[in-house]
PDB file of C-alpha atoms in Angstrom:
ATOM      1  CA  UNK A   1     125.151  48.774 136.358  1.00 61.00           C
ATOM      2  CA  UNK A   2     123.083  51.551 135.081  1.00 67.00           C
ATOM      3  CA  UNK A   3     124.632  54.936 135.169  1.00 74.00           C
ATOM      4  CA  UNK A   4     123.182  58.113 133.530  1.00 72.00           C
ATOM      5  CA  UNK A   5     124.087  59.613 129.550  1.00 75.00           C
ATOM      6  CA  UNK A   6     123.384  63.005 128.333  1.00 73.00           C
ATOM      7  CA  UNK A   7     123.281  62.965 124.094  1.00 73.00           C
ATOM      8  CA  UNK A   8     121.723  65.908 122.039  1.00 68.00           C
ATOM      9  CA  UNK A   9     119.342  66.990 125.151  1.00 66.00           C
ATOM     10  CA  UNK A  10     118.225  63.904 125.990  1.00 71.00           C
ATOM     11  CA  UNK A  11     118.822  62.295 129.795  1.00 75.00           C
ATOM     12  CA  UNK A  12     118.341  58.433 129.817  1.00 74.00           C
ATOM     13  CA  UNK A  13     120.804  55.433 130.681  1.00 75.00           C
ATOM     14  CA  UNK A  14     123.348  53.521 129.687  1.00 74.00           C
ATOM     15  CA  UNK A  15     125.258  50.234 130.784  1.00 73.00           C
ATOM     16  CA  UNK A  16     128.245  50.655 132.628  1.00 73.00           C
ATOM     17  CA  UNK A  17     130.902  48.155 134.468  1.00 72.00           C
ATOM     18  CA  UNK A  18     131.979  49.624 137.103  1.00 73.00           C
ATOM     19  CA  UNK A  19     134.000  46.380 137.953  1.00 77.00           C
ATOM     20  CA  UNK A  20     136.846  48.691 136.523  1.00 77.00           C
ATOM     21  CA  UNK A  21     137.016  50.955 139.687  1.00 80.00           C
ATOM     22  CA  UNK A  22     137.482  48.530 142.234  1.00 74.00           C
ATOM     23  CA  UNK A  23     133.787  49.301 143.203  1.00 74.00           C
ATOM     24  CA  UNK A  24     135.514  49.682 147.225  1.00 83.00           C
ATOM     25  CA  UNK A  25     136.133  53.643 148.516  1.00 89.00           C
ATOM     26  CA  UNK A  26     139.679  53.537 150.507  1.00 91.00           C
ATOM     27  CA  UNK A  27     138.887  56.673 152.359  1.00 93.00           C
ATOM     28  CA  UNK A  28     142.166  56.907 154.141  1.00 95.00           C
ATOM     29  CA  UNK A  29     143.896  57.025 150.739  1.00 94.00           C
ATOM     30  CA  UNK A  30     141.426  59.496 149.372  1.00 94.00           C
ATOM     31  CA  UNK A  31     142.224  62.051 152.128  1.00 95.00           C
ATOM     32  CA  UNK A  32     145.527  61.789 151.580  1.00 96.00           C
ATOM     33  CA  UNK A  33     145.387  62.540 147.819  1.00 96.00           C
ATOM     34  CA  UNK A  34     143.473  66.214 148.605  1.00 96.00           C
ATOM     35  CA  UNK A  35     146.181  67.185 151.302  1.00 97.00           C
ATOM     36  CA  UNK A  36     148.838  66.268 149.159  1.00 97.00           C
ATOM     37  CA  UNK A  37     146.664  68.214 146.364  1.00 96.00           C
ATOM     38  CA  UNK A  38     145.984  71.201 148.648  1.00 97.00           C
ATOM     39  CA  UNK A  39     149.752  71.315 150.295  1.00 97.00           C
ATOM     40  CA  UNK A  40     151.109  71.372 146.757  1.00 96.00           C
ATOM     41  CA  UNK A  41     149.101  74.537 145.554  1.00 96.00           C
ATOM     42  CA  UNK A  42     150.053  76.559 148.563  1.00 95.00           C
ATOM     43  CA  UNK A  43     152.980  79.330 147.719  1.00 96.00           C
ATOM     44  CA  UNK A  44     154.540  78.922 150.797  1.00 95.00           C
ATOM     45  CA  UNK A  45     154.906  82.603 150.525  1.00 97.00           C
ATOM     46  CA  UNK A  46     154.228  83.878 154.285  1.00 96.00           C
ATOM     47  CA  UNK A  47     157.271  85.842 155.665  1.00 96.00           C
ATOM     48  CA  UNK A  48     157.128  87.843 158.789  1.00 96.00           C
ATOM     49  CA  UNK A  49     160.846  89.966 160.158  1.00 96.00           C
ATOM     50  CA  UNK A  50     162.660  88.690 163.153  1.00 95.00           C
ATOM     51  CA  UNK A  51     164.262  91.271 166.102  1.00 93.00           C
ATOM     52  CA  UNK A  52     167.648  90.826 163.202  1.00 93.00           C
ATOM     53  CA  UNK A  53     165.285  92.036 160.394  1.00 94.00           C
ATOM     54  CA  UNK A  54     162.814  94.913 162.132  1.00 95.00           C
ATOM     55  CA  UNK A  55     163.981  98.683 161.488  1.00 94.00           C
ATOM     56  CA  UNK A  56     165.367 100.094 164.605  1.00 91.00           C
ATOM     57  CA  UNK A  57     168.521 101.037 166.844  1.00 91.00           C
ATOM     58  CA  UNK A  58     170.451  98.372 168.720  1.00 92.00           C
ATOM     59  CA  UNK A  59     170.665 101.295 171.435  1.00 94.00           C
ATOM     60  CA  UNK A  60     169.178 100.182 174.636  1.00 94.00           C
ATOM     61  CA  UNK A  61     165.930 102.296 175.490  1.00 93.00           C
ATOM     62  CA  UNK A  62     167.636 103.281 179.406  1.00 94.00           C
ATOM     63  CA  UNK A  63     170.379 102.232 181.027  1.00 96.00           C
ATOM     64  CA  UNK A  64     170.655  98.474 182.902  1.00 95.00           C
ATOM     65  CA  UNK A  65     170.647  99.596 186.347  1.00 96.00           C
ATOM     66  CA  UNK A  66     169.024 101.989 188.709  1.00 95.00           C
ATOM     67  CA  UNK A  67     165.776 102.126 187.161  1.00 95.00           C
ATOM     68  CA  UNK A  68     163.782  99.354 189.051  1.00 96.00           C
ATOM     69  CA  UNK A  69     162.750  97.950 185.931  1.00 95.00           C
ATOM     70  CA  UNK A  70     163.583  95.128 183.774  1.00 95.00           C
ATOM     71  CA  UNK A  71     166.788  95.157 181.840  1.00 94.00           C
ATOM     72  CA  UNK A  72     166.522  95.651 178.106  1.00 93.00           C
ATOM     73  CA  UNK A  73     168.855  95.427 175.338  1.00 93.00           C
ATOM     74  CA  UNK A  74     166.967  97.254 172.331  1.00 93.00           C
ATOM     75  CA  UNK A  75     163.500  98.229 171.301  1.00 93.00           C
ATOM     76  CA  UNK A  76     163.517  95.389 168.500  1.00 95.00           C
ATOM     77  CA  UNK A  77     163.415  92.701 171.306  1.00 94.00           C
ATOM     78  CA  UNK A  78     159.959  90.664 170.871  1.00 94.00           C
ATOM     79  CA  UNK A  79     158.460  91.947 174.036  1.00 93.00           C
ATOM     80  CA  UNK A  80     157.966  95.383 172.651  1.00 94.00           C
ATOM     81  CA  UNK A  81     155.766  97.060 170.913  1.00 93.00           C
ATOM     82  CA  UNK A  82     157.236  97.110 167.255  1.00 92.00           C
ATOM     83  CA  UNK A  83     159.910  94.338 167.488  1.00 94.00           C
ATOM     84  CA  UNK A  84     160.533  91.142 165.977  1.00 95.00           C
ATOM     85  CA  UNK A  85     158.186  87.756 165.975  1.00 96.00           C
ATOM     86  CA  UNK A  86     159.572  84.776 167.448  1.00 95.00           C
ATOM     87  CA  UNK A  87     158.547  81.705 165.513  1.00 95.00           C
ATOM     88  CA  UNK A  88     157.141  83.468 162.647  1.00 95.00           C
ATOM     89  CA  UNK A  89     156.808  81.598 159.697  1.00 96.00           C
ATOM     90  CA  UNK A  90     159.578  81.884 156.847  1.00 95.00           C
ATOM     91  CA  UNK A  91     159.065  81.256 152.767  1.00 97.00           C
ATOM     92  CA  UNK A  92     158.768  77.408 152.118  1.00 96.00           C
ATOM     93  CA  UNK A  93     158.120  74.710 150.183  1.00 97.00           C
ATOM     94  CA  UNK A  94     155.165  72.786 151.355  1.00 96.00           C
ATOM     95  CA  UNK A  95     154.820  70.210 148.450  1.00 96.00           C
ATOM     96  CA  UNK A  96     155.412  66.397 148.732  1.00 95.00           C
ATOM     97  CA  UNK A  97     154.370  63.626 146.636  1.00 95.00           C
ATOM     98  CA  UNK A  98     152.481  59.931 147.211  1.00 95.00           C
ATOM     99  CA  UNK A  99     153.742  56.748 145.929  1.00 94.00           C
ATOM    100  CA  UNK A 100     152.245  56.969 142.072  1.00 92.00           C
ATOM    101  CA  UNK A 101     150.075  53.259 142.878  1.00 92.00           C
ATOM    102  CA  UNK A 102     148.349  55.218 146.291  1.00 94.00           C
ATOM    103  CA  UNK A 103     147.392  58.375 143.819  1.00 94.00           C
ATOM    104  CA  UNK A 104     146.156  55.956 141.420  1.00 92.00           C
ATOM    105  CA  UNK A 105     144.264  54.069 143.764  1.00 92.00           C
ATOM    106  CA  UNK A 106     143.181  57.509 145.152  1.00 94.00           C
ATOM    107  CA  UNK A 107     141.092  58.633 141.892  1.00 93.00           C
ATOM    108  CA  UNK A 108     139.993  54.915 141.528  1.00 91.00           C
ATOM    109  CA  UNK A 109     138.266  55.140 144.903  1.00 92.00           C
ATOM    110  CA  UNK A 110     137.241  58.845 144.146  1.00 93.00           C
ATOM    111  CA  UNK A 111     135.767  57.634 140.829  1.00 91.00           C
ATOM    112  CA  UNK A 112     134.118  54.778 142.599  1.00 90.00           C
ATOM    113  CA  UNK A 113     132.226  56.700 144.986  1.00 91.00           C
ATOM    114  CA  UNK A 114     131.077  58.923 142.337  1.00 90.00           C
ATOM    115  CA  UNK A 115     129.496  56.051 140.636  1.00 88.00           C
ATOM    116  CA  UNK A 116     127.891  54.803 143.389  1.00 87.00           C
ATOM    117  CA  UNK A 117     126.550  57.662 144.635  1.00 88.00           C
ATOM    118  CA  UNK A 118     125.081  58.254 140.617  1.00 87.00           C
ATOM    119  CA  UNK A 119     126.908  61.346 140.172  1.00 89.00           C
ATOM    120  CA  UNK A 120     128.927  60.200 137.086  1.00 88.00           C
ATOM    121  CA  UNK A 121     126.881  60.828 133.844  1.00 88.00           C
ATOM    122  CA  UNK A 122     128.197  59.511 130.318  1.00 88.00           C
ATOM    123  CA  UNK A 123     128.177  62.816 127.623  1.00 84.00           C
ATOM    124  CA  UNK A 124     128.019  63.078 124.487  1.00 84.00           C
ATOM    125  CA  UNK A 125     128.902  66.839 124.067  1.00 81.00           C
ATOM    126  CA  UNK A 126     128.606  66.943 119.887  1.00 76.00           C
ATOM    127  CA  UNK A 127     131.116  69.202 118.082  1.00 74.00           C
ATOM    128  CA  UNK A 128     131.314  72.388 119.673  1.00 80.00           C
ATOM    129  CA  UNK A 129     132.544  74.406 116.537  1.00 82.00           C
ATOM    130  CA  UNK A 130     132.044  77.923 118.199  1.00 88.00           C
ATOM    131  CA  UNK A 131     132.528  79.055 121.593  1.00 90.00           C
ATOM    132  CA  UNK A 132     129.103  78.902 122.770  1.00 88.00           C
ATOM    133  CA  UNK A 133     127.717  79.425 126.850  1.00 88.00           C
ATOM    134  CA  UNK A 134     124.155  78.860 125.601  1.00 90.00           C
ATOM    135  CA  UNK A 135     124.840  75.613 124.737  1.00 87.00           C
ATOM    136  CA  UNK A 136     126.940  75.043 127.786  1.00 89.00           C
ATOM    137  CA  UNK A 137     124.383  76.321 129.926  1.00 90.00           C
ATOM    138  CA  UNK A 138     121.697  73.985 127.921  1.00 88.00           C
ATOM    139  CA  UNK A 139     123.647  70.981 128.696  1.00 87.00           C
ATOM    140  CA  UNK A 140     123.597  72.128 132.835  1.00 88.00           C
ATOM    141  CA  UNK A 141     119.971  72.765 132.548  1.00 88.00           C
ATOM    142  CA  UNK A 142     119.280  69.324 131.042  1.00 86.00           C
ATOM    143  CA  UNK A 143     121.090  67.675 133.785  1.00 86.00           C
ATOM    144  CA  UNK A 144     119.723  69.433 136.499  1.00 85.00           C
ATOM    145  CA  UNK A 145     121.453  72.406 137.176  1.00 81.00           C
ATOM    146  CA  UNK A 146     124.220  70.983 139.091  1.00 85.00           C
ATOM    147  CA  UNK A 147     126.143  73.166 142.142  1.00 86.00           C
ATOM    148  CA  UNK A 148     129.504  71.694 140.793  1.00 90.00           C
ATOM    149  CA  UNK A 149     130.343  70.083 138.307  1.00 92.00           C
ATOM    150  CA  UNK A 150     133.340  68.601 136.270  1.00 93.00           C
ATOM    151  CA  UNK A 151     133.794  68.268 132.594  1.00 93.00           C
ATOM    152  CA  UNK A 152     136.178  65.312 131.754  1.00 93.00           C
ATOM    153  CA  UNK A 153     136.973  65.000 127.781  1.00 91.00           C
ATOM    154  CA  UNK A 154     139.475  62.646 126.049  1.00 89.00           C
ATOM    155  CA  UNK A 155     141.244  65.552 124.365  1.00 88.00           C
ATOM    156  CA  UNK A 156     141.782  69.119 124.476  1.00 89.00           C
ATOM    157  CA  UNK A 157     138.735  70.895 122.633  1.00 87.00           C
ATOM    158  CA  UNK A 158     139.115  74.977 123.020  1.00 90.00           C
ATOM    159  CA  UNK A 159     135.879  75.666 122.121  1.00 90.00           C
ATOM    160  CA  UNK A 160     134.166  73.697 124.845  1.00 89.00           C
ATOM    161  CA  UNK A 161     136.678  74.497 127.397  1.00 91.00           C
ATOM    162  CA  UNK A 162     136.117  78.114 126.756  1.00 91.00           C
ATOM    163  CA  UNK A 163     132.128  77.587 126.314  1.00 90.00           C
ATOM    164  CA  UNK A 164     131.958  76.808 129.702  1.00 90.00           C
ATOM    165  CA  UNK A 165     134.999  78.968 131.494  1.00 89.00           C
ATOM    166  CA  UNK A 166     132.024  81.626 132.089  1.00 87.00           C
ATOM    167  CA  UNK A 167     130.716  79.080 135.105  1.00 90.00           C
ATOM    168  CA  UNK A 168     132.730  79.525 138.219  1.00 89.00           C
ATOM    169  CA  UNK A 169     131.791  76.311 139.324  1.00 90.00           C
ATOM    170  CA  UNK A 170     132.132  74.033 136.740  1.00 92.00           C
ATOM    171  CA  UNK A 171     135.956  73.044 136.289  1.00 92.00           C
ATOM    172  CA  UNK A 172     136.767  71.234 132.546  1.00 93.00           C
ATOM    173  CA  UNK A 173     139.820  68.409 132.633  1.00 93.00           C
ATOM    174  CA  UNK A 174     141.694  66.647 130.075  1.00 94.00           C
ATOM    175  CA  UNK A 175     141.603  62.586 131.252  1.00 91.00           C
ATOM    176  CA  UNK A 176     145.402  62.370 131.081  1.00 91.00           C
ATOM    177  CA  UNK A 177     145.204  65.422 133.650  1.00 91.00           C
ATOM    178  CA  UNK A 178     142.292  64.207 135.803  1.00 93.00           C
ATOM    179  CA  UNK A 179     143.353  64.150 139.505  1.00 93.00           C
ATOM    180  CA  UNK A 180     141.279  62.787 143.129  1.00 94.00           C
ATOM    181  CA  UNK A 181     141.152  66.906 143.658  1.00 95.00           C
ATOM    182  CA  UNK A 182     139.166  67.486 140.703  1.00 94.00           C
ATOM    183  CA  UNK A 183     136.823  64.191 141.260  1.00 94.00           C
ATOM    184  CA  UNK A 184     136.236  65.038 144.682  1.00 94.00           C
ATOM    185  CA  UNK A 185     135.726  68.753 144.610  1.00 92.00           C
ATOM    186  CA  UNK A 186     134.082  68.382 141.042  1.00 89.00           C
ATOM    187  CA  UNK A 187     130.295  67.839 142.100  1.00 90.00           C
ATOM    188  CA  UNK A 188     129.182  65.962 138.957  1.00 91.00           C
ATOM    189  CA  UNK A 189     131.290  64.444 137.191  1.00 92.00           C
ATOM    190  CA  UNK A 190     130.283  64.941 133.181  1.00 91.00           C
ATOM    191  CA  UNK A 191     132.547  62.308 131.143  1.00 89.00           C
ATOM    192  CA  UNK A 192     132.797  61.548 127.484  1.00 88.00           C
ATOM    193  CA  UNK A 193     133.167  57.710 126.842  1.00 87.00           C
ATOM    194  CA  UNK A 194     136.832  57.934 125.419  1.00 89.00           C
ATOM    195  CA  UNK A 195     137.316  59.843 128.590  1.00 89.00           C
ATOM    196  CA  UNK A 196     136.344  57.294 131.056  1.00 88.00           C
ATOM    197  CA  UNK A 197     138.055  54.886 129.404  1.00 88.00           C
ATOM    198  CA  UNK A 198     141.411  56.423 129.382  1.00 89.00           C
ATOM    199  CA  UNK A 199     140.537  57.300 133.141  1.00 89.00           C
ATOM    200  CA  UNK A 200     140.105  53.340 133.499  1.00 87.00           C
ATOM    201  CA  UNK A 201     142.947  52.619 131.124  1.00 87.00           C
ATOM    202  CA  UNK A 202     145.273  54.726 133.627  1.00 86.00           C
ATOM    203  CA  UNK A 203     144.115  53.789 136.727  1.00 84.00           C
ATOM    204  CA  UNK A 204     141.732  51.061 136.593  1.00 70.00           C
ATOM    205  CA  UNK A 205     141.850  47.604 138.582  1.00 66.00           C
ATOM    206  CA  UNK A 206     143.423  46.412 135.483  1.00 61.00           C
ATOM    207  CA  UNK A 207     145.702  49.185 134.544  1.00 59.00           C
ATOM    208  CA  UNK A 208     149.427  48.689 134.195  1.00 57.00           C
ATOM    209  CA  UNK A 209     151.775  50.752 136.475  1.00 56.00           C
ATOM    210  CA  UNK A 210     153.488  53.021 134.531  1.00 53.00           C
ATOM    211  CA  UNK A 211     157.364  52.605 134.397  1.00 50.00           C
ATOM    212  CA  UNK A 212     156.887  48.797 135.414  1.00 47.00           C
ATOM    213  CA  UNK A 213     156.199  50.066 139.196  1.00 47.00           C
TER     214      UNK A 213
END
């Protein structure tokens, strides 16, 4: 099929098998991969004090009888004003991890619905031998201005990364790093060749499981 490349400012077209993605969307897998994503960058951080941890006497506030009110044992109870939470949460750890073949088929079904819905364009970015957010912003411009968008190279390149750090929206990824998270949150998704092709390489219809899996 026909998917769209970006070299030296010009937009056009270029051949692409997509046969390599599977070409199906597992959408049950894919949702899985961004909560897994998302539970895994929380902190887990939230604390609140329970009626053992609050500051306060364990002197009761009037004595247990005579007083036609409810008996009370000390002001850090949770029923008053100032005491403890019950339930509250605690520091945790909120990460767990898929079976490596579902995250794999994850960012092939990610990757796949990119491509169909002609959001994946093939780059040729040049050498960036400056930092340079002119150029950066040249190559958005030329492709439309995109809300989102994700920069995918086949190896680390400094310059580029830190041409286009100044967009808030636009996210730059290593292949070997390239996660469902990034493809699905990305917008469009701006690869180099050698990019897509270690993408495929890794996770591709044909790709072996690492580790013999």
């Amino acid at each position: 099929m026909q998917v769209k490349s970006y070299k030296a400012g010009n937009v056009g077209e270029v051949e692409f098998d997509e046969s390599s993605f599977g070409g199906k969307v597992l959408y049950r897998t894919l949702k899985d991969a961004v909560v897994m994503h998302m539970a895994n960058q929380r902190q887990g951080t939230a604390k609140v004090r329970g009626r053992s941890e609050v500051k306060g006497t364990n002197a009761k506030p009037y004595k247990q009888k005579h007083t036609g009110r409810a008996r009370a044992g000390d002001r850090k109870s949770p029923i008053w004003r100032g005491g403890g939470t019950v339930f509250g949460p605690h520091p945790r750890d909120y990460s767990y991890h898929m079976p490596a073949k579902a995250r794999r088929v994850a960012l092939r079904s990610a990757l796949a619905g990119k491509i169909a819905d002609g959001e994946l364009v093939i780059a040729d970015f040049g050498e960036f031998s400056q930092p340079s957010s002119k150029a950066a912003r040249k190559i958005l411009n030329d492709l439309g201005s995109p809300n989102r968008a994700c920069i995918v190279i086949s190896e680390r390149n400094t310059n580029l990364w830190k041409s286009f750090r100044n967009f808030p929206r636009v996210a730059v990824r290593v292949a070997d790093e390239l996660c469902t998270f990034d493809v699905v949150n990305g917008g469009l998704i701006i690869a180099e060749r050698g990019a897509v092709d270690s993408v495929s390489a890794r996770v591709g219809v044909s790709a072996k499981p690492e580790g013999g899996k």
